[in-house]
XYZ file of C-alpha atoms in Angstrom:
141
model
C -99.582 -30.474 -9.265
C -97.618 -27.359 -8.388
C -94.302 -27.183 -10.397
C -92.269 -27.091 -7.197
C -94.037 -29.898 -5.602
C -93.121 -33.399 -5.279
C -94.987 -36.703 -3.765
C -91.183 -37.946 -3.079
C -89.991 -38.184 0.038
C -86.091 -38.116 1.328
C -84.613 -38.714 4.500
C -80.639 -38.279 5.058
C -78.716 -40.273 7.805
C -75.251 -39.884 8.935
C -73.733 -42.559 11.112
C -69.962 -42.885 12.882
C -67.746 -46.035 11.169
C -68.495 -48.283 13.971
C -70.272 -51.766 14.170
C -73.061 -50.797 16.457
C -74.457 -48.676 13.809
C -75.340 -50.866 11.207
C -78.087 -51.504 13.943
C -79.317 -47.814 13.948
C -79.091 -47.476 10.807
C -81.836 -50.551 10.243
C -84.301 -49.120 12.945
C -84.088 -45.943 11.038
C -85.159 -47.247 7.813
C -87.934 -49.460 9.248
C -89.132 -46.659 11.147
C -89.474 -44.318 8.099
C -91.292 -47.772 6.321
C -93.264 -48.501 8.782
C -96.112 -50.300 7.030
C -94.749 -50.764 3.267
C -94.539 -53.930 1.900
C -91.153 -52.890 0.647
C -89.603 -52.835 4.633
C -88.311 -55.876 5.172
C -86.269 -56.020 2.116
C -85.301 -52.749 2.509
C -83.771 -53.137 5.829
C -81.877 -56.127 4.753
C -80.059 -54.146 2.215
C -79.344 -50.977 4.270
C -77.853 -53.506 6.714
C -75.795 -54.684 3.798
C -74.314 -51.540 2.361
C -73.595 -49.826 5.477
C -71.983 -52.928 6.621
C -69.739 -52.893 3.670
C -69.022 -49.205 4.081
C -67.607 -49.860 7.754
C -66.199 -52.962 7.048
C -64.160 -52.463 3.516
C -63.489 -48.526 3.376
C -62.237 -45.794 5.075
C -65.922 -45.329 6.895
C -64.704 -47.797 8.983
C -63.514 -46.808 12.713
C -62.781 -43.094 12.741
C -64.719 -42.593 9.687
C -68.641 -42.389 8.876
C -71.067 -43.156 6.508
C -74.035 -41.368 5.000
C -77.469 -43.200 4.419
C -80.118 -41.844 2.084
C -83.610 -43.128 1.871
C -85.942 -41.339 -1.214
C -89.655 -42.663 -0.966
C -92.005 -41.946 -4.118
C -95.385 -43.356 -5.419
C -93.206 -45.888 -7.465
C -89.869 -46.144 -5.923
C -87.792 -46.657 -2.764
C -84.456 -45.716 -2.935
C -81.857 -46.574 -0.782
C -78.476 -45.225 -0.847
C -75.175 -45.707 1.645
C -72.164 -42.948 0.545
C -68.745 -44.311 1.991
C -65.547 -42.459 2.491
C -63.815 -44.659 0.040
C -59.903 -45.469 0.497
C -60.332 -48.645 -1.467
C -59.098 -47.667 -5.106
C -61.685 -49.914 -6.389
C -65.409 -49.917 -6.608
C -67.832 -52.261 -4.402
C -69.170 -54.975 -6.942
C -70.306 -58.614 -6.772
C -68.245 -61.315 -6.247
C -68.627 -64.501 -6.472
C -66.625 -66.119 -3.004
C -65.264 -69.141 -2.403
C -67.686 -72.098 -0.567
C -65.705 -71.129 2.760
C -65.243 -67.603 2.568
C -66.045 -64.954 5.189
C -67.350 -61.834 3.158
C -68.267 -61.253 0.002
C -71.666 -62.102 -0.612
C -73.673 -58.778 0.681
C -73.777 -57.196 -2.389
C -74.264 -60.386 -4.726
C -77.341 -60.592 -2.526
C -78.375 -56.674 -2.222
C -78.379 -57.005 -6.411
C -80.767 -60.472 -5.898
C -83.477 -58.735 -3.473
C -82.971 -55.032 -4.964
C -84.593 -54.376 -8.519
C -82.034 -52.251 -9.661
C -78.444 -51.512 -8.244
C -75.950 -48.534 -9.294
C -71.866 -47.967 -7.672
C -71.258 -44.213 -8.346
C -68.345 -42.364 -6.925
C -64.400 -42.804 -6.872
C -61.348 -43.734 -4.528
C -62.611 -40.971 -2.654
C -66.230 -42.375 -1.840
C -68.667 -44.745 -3.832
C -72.012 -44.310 -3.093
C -74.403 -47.707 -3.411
C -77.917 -47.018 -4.421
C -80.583 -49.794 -4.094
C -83.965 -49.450 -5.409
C -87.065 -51.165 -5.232
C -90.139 -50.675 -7.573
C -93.460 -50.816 -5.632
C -95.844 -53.607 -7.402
C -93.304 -55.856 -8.664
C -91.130 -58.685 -7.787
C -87.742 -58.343 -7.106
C -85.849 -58.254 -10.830
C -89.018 -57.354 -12.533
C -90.185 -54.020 -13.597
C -92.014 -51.525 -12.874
C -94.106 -50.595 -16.100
């Protein structure tokens, strides 16, 4: 392979803070996975994080959010950047029987194989990945 080749893919998505699109933001990612096995699971956790970004940060409303999608041989990544105003990174919780919200991420970390929080008060950015051939939690070697 040429040095300055690559067999990964990446796709960049920008979307206004409001509710309608979490909705684009799925058809978007199916339509770039049309086919893999990985879809499905993949649409369920953009769904997640860029809910989270417009519900619990500044991405809400007048702000935005920025989706990333890297596809490779091995990996899919998928990434939502928020505009932070939170002071404190996303992470799992573990809610109440009756609460509202709470539970995306728990289950983004369940379905995803791996799950970083980068970032600051600023803007965290959530990156979900997903190892072709394996079961969600396993790995990919």
């Amino acid at each position: 392979m040429h040095e300055y080749t690559s067999t990964a893919r990446v796709w960049g998505l920008t979307c206004p803070g409001f509710p309608e699109e979490v909705s684009r933001a799925r058809r978007w990612t199916r339509d770039i996975l049309r086919g893999s096995p990985l879809a499905d699971d993949a649409e369920l956790i953009v769904s997640e994080l860029s809910a989270n970004a417009i519900l619990h940060t500044a991405s809400g409303g007048a702000g935005s959010f920025h989706l990333a999608l890297a596809v490779s041989p091995k990996v899919v990544a998928l990434s939502v950047t928020d505009e932070g105003g939170t002071g404190t990174a996303p992470k799992v919780e573990q809610p109440s029987m009756d609460a509202v919200h709470g539970r995306g991420l728990g289950m983004v970390s369940v379905i995803a194989h791996r799950v970083v929080v980068h970032g600051s008060h600023s803007g965290y950015t959530v990156t979900a990945e997903l190892f072709t051939g394996t079961q969600p939690g396993g790995h990919p070697c």
